[in-house]
Tab-separated table of C-alpha atoms in Angstrom:
chain	number	residue	atom	x	y	z
A	1	UNK	CA	25.149	34.305	2.634
A	2	UNK	CA	21.546	35.226	3.051
A	3	UNK	CA	20.358	35.189	6.727
A	4	UNK	CA	18.042	32.536	7.818
A	5	UNK	CA	15.825	34.962	9.630
A	6	UNK	CA	14.493	36.069	6.255
A	7	UNK	CA	12.829	32.655	5.868
A	8	UNK	CA	9.277	32.365	7.408
A	9	UNK	CA	8.355	29.657	9.753
A	10	UNK	CA	7.969	26.474	7.847
A	11	UNK	CA	5.285	23.765	7.927
A	12	UNK	CA	6.306	20.135	8.399
A	13	UNK	CA	9.518	20.787	6.472
A	14	UNK	CA	11.277	18.037	4.523
A	15	UNK	CA	14.878	18.577	3.181
A	16	UNK	CA	15.353	17.077	-0.357
A	17	UNK	CA	18.991	17.067	-1.532
A	18	UNK	CA	20.863	16.047	-4.829
A	19	UNK	CA	24.454	16.558	-5.842
A	20	UNK	CA	25.868	16.668	-9.225
A	21	UNK	CA	28.848	14.390	-9.860
A	22	UNK	CA	29.655	10.833	-8.729
A	23	UNK	CA	26.302	9.977	-7.235
A	24	UNK	CA	24.306	11.437	-10.115
A	25	UNK	CA	24.378	9.089	-13.126
A	26	UNK	CA	22.749	10.560	-16.048
A	27	UNK	CA	21.978	13.733	-13.987
A	28	UNK	CA	18.774	11.991	-12.873
A	29	UNK	CA	18.945	13.080	-9.261
A	30	UNK	CA	19.918	16.732	-9.764
A	31	UNK	CA	17.359	16.956	-12.461
A	32	UNK	CA	14.614	15.639	-10.071
A	33	UNK	CA	15.324	18.397	-7.461
A	34	UNK	CA	15.592	20.895	-10.335
A	35	UNK	CA	12.080	19.764	-11.480
A	36	UNK	CA	10.762	20.363	-7.995
A	37	UNK	CA	12.316	23.758	-7.876
A	38	UNK	CA	11.020	24.775	-11.364
A	39	UNK	CA	7.531	23.313	-10.753
A	40	UNK	CA	6.890	25.400	-7.657
A	41	UNK	CA	9.113	28.393	-8.354
A	42	UNK	CA	11.623	28.014	-5.648
A	43	UNK	CA	13.518	31.119	-4.427
A	44	UNK	CA	17.170	30.690	-3.218
A	45	UNK	CA	17.452	31.773	0.326
A	46	UNK	CA	21.026	30.558	1.083
A	47	UNK	CA	24.218	29.544	-0.645
A	48	UNK	CA	27.382	27.880	0.849
A	49	UNK	CA	30.651	29.750	0.458
A	50	UNK	CA	32.142	28.199	-2.685
A	51	UNK	CA	35.781	28.671	-1.533
A	52	UNK	CA	35.233	26.592	1.472
A	53	UNK	CA	34.380	23.391	-0.371
A	54	UNK	CA	35.377	23.585	-4.035
A	55	UNK	CA	38.603	23.241	-6.010
A	56	UNK	CA	37.977	25.715	-8.906
A	57	UNK	CA	40.488	23.899	-11.119
A	58	UNK	CA	38.080	20.819	-10.902
A	59	UNK	CA	34.831	22.661	-10.957
A	60	UNK	CA	35.628	25.900	-12.856
A	61	UNK	CA	33.530	29.034	-12.475
A	62	UNK	CA	31.932	30.473	-15.674
A	63	UNK	CA	31.746	34.031	-17.007
A	64	UNK	CA	28.553	35.262	-18.613
A	65	UNK	CA	27.078	38.588	-19.860
A	66	UNK	CA	24.277	40.291	-18.069
A	67	UNK	CA	23.132	43.177	-20.235
A	68	UNK	CA	26.723	43.873	-21.292
A	69	UNK	CA	28.076	43.413	-17.690
A	70	UNK	CA	30.463	40.440	-17.171
A	71	UNK	CA	29.464	38.277	-14.223
A	72	UNK	CA	30.966	35.062	-12.696
A	73	UNK	CA	28.983	32.133	-11.611
A	74	UNK	CA	30.766	30.118	-8.905
A	75	UNK	CA	30.143	26.367	-8.435
A	76	UNK	CA	28.469	25.897	-5.097
A	77	UNK	CA	25.425	24.523	-3.329
A	78	UNK	CA	22.145	26.507	-2.896
A	79	UNK	CA	19.099	26.069	-0.788
A	80	UNK	CA	15.534	27.073	-1.858
A	81	UNK	CA	12.217	26.430	-0.287
A	82	UNK	CA	8.742	25.805	-1.673
A	83	UNK	CA	5.253	25.324	-0.132
A	84	UNK	CA	3.120	22.441	-1.431
A	85	UNK	CA	-0.583	22.465	-0.711
A	86	UNK	CA	-1.749	19.002	-2.054
A	87	UNK	CA	-2.782	16.816	-0.475
A	88	UNK	CA	-1.768	18.713	2.574
A	89	UNK	CA	0.317	21.901	3.258
A	90	UNK	CA	3.973	21.378	3.858
A	91	UNK	CA	7.307	22.987	2.870
A	92	UNK	CA	10.239	21.492	0.944
A	93	UNK	CA	13.742	22.602	1.438
A	94	UNK	CA	15.593	21.860	-1.832
A	95	UNK	CA	19.314	21.494	-1.714
A	96	UNK	CA	21.165	21.216	-4.976
A	97	UNK	CA	24.749	21.576	-5.626
A	98	UNK	CA	27.962	19.908	-6.853
A	99	UNK	CA	29.667	17.237	-4.725
A	100	UNK	CA	32.321	19.203	-2.876
A	101	UNK	CA	35.978	18.771	-3.479
A	102	UNK	CA	37.077	19.077	0.121
A	103	UNK	CA	36.004	19.465	3.684
A	104	UNK	CA	33.071	17.041	3.382
A	105	UNK	CA	32.425	16.784	7.198
A	106	UNK	CA	32.105	20.516	7.475
A	107	UNK	CA	29.872	20.645	4.415
A	108	UNK	CA	27.550	18.140	5.877
A	109	UNK	CA	27.500	19.834	9.294
A	110	UNK	CA	26.607	23.118	7.533
A	111	UNK	CA	23.706	21.479	5.849
A	112	UNK	CA	22.642	19.848	9.000
A	113	UNK	CA	22.856	23.248	10.625
A	114	UNK	CA	20.297	24.651	8.112
A	115	UNK	CA	18.134	21.632	8.761
A	116	UNK	CA	18.044	22.255	12.523
A	117	UNK	CA	17.409	25.968	12.245
A	118	UNK	CA	14.564	25.355	9.801
A	119	UNK	CA	12.957	22.620	11.892
A	120	UNK	CA	13.495	19.879	9.145
A	121	UNK	CA	11.771	16.569	10.154
A	122	UNK	CA	13.217	14.299	7.464
A	123	UNK	CA	16.078	14.493	4.984
A	124	UNK	CA	15.635	12.765	1.672
A	125	UNK	CA	18.635	12.408	-0.592
A	126	UNK	CA	18.490	11.477	-4.160
A	127	UNK	CA	20.968	9.562	-6.036
A	128	UNK	CA	21.470	7.812	-9.305
A	129	UNK	CA	23.964	4.912	-10.026
A	130	UNK	CA	25.057	2.961	-13.082
A	131	UNK	CA	23.612	-0.541	-13.133
A	132	UNK	CA	22.909	-3.648	-15.216
A	133	UNK	CA	19.344	-2.585	-15.899
A	134	UNK	CA	17.601	-2.417	-19.334
A	135	UNK	CA	16.386	0.761	-20.608
A	136	UNK	CA	13.153	-0.771	-21.780
A	137	UNK	CA	11.929	-1.684	-18.230
A	138	UNK	CA	10.713	0.471	-15.329
A	139	UNK	CA	13.670	2.133	-13.746
A	140	UNK	CA	14.439	0.388	-10.401
A	141	UNK	CA	14.501	2.759	-7.386
A	142	UNK	CA	15.378	1.523	-4.065
A	143	UNK	CA	15.005	3.368	-0.734
A	144	UNK	CA	17.638	2.807	1.990
A	145	UNK	CA	18.335	4.244	5.411
A	146	UNK	CA	20.805	3.703	8.289
A	147	UNK	CA	17.963	3.950	10.806
A	148	UNK	CA	16.394	0.445	11.505
A	149	UNK	CA	13.251	1.909	13.077
A	150	UNK	CA	12.882	4.222	10.024
A	151	UNK	CA	13.410	1.311	7.643
A	152	UNK	CA	10.606	-0.651	9.428
A	153	UNK	CA	8.131	2.504	9.465
A	154	UNK	CA	8.669	3.429	5.854
A	155	UNK	CA	9.164	-0.110	4.454
A	156	UNK	CA	12.727	0.725	3.354
A	157	UNK	CA	15.982	-1.307	3.246
A	158	UNK	CA	18.474	-0.906	5.899
A	159	UNK	CA	21.734	0.107	4.414
A	160	UNK	CA	24.335	-2.850	4.470
A	161	UNK	CA	26.673	-1.287	1.888
A	162	UNK	CA	30.486	-1.420	2.375
A	163	UNK	CA	33.056	0.255	0.138
A	164	UNK	CA	33.887	3.716	-1.497
A	165	UNK	CA	31.240	6.290	-1.083
A	166	UNK	CA	30.324	9.776	-2.263
A	167	UNK	CA	28.809	12.806	-0.580
A	168	UNK	CA	25.383	11.129	-0.536
A	169	UNK	CA	26.700	8.270	1.713
A	170	UNK	CA	28.558	10.695	3.877
A	171	UNK	CA	25.513	12.965	4.339
A	172	UNK	CA	23.323	9.930	5.045
A	173	UNK	CA	25.724	8.782	7.895
A	174	UNK	CA	26.051	12.467	9.162
A	175	UNK	CA	22.314	12.603	9.512
A	176	UNK	CA	22.287	9.331	11.416
A	177	UNK	CA	24.891	10.421	13.840
A	178	UNK	CA	23.128	13.714	14.480
A	179	UNK	CA	19.818	11.927	15.164
A	180	UNK	CA	18.115	13.367	11.934
A	181	UNK	CA	15.879	10.887	10.131
A	182	UNK	CA	17.279	10.310	6.525
A	183	UNK	CA	16.447	8.333	3.532
A	184	UNK	CA	18.301	7.786	0.320
A	185	UNK	CA	16.431	7.025	-2.905
A	186	UNK	CA	18.674	5.416	-5.636
A	187	UNK	CA	17.650	5.135	-9.248
A	188	UNK	CA	19.510	2.641	-11.358
A	189	UNK	CA	20.615	3.948	-14.768
A	190	UNK	CA	21.556	1.613	-17.579
A	191	UNK	CA	25.361	1.705	-17.834
A	192	UNK	CA	25.340	1.516	-21.573
A	193	UNK	CA	23.350	4.692	-21.873
A	194	UNK	CA	24.996	6.734	-18.963
A	195	UNK	CA	25.264	10.112	-20.684
A	196	UNK	CA	22.784	12.750	-19.454
A	197	UNK	CA	20.009	13.573	-19.443
A	198	UNK	CA	17.907	10.566	-18.474
A	199	UNK	CA	14.395	11.855	-17.945
A	200	UNK	CA	12.995	8.301	-17.363
A	201	UNK	CA	15.136	7.890	-14.329
A	202	UNK	CA	14.404	11.419	-13.172
A	203	UNK	CA	10.671	10.625	-13.439
A	204	UNK	CA	11.100	7.354	-11.475
A	205	UNK	CA	12.775	9.270	-8.595
A	206	UNK	CA	9.865	11.753	-8.651
A	207	UNK	CA	7.322	9.024	-8.390
A	208	UNK	CA	9.150	7.269	-5.685
A	209	UNK	CA	9.287	10.646	-3.788
A	210	UNK	CA	5.577	11.059	-4.192
A	211	UNK	CA	5.015	7.714	-2.577
A	212	UNK	CA	7.515	8.332	0.290
A	213	UNK	CA	6.055	11.779	1.097
A	214	UNK	CA	2.496	11.438	0.013
A	215	UNK	CA	2.858	14.393	-2.347
A	216	UNK	CA	1.270	15.337	-5.674
A	217	UNK	CA	4.101	16.417	-7.995
A	218	UNK	CA	3.200	17.595	-11.570
A	219	UNK	CA	5.212	15.630	-13.990
A	220	UNK	CA	5.323	18.443	-16.516
A	221	UNK	CA	7.096	17.217	-19.621
A	222	UNK	CA	8.898	14.365	-18.029
A	223	UNK	CA	6.427	11.680	-19.199
A	224	UNK	CA	6.843	12.790	-22.860
A	225	UNK	CA	10.613	13.235	-22.529
A	226	UNK	CA	10.902	9.731	-21.022
A	227	UNK	CA	8.999	8.189	-23.909
A	228	UNK	CA	11.145	10.015	-26.427
A	229	UNK	CA	14.363	9.009	-24.635
A	230	UNK	CA	13.330	5.326	-24.636
A	231	UNK	CA	12.416	5.404	-28.295
A	232	UNK	CA	15.672	7.071	-29.153
A	233	UNK	CA	17.627	4.316	-27.350
A	234	UNK	CA	15.462	1.581	-28.864
A	235	UNK	CA	16.502	2.920	-32.310
A	236	UNK	CA	20.199	3.063	-31.321
A	237	UNK	CA	20.111	-0.529	-29.864
A	238	UNK	CA	18.287	-1.735	-33.016
A	239	UNK	CA	21.230	-0.533	-35.196
A	240	UNK	CA	23.799	-2.678	-33.335
A	241	UNK	CA	23.095	-6.444	-32.972
A	242	UNK	CA	25.400	-6.926	-30.203
A	243	UNK	CA	23.780	-4.163	-28.174
A	244	UNK	CA	20.408	-5.435	-28.948
A	245	UNK	CA	21.316	-9.026	-27.840
A	246	UNK	CA	22.741	-7.661	-24.515
A	247	UNK	CA	19.587	-5.557	-23.842
A	248	UNK	CA	17.552	-8.725	-24.521
A	249	UNK	CA	19.641	-10.528	-21.956
A	250	UNK	CA	19.168	-7.851	-19.301
A	251	UNK	CA	15.379	-7.830	-19.974
A	252	UNK	CA	15.149	-11.634	-19.514
A	253	UNK	CA	17.271	-11.412	-16.312
A	254	UNK	CA	15.156	-8.563	-14.779
A	255	UNK	CA	11.832	-10.252	-15.708
A	256	UNK	CA	12.959	-13.476	-14.171
A	257	UNK	CA	14.082	-11.734	-10.896
A	258	UNK	CA	10.867	-9.716	-10.592
A	259	UNK	CA	8.532	-12.614	-11.412
A	260	UNK	CA	7.861	-13.314	-7.660
A	261	UNK	CA	6.678	-9.772	-7.231
A	262	UNK	CA	3.754	-10.396	-9.581
A	263	UNK	CA	1.644	-11.307	-6.611
A	264	UNK	CA	-1.829	-10.053	-5.821
A	265	UNK	CA	-0.466	-7.647	-2.926
A	266	UNK	CA	2.233	-6.242	-5.239
A	267	UNK	CA	-0.332	-5.620	-7.945
A	268	UNK	CA	-2.699	-3.932	-5.478
A	269	UNK	CA	-0.054	-1.616	-4.327
A	270	UNK	CA	0.930	-0.616	-7.807
A	271	UNK	CA	-2.762	0.111	-8.542
A	272	UNK	CA	-3.121	2.224	-5.480
A	273	UNK	CA	-0.182	4.307	-6.529
A	274	UNK	CA	-1.705	4.722	-9.998
A	275	UNK	CA	-4.935	5.866	-8.561
A	276	UNK	CA	-3.229	8.352	-6.161
A	277	UNK	CA	-1.388	9.904	-9.171
A	278	UNK	CA	-4.530	10.195	-11.110
A	279	UNK	CA	-6.666	11.834	-8.225
A	280	UNK	CA	-6.165	15.311	-9.253
A	281	UNK	CA	-5.546	15.116	-13.043
A	282	UNK	CA	-7.084	17.916	-15.098
A	283	UNK	CA	-8.942	17.598	-18.463
A	284	UNK	CA	-5.704	17.400	-20.414
A	285	UNK	CA	-4.296	14.697	-18.188
A	286	UNK	CA	-1.817	17.071	-16.410
A	287	UNK	CA	-1.652	17.374	-12.744
A	288	UNK	CA	-2.356	20.921	-11.586
A	289	UNK	CA	0.385	22.790	-9.861
A	290	UNK	CA	-0.556	22.903	-6.197
A	291	UNK	CA	2.156	24.721	-4.371
A	292	UNK	CA	4.377	27.885	-4.661
A	293	UNK	CA	7.606	29.318	-3.458
A	294	UNK	CA	7.700	30.154	0.217
A	295	UNK	CA	8.179	33.842	0.440
A	296	UNK	CA	11.539	34.913	1.751
A	297	UNK	CA	13.838	37.881	1.314
A	298	UNK	CA	14.830	38.442	-2.438
A	299	UNK	CA	18.013	36.913	-3.638
A	300	UNK	CA	21.195	38.988	-3.420
A	301	UNK	CA	22.647	38.369	-6.882
A	302	UNK	CA	22.568	34.694	-6.464
A	303	UNK	CA	23.527	33.094	-9.730
A	304	UNK	CA	22.685	29.516	-10.812
A	305	UNK	CA	25.788	27.237	-11.009
A	306	UNK	CA	25.975	25.118	-14.185
A	307	UNK	CA	29.345	23.514	-13.806
A	308	UNK	CA	29.109	19.772	-13.623
A	309	UNK	CA	32.179	17.454	-12.934
A	310	UNK	CA	32.568	14.408	-15.069
A	311	UNK	CA	30.438	11.550	-13.662
A	312	UNK	CA	32.038	8.321	-12.734
A	313	UNK	CA	30.245	5.153	-11.548
A	314	UNK	CA	28.527	6.084	-8.307
A	315	UNK	CA	28.181	3.870	-5.213
A	316	UNK	CA	25.352	2.757	-3.061
A	317	UNK	CA	25.352	3.722	0.478
């Protein structure tokens, strides 16, 4: 474990979390945090002890060669930090890991301990679930919280879900009990194309995160990857008449449900979002990278975990 005193004082820090596994349909949520980390060159400053939380027969370690030296990558959860300068300076604490196999309460308490020590003001948890949504329409992303006051302030839904939950739901409630403001953003992934990756859902989460935190997040290749992904699914659906008919039914159902939203106020809000995202476009249409890794003590042989448990249908908190 790298000591926290190696991390400099953070500015308006927000903790953004995603966990591979049950709450990560299409790997959309973990890919979103991975995009943030890659965009701004995040540096790992802490990692949880893998033996405390993971069953290695479920999430197996991997062996790899490093210049002829055999090394082991253990499945775990790592924390990195990046500084964003646009439109204002603030730090993002990125938490990316695999849903733990055991001791969930201790796991959440350890993450909340980091949040407290770093002065985190808000926790945003990203998740993705399987839903009856067509791949050809914008990806629905809902924002929920257990805090009624926060729901009113940020125009979010207050969570009313009852039923089985994953680490996303447990961490959301742990934040609520600890008095830490927390929001969960859920992207709906078409259940008939559940296999990862799903860049369209990842981009939808990134865009929702921009709106929530008033950030400028360069999309990188996500836009092009999303269009290619949709085109590929279009072609697959066209080859099967039953799938094509089913997709058409989903499209009609979603269009009918969203018809009341086509109001002047809704259109104005979408146009404002569009303008905000175009404010700092460069000559090639790409958003400039405005941020960097917050300097900290160099990693101590921290490896990136690649193991992913099989996804099942996730829940909503």
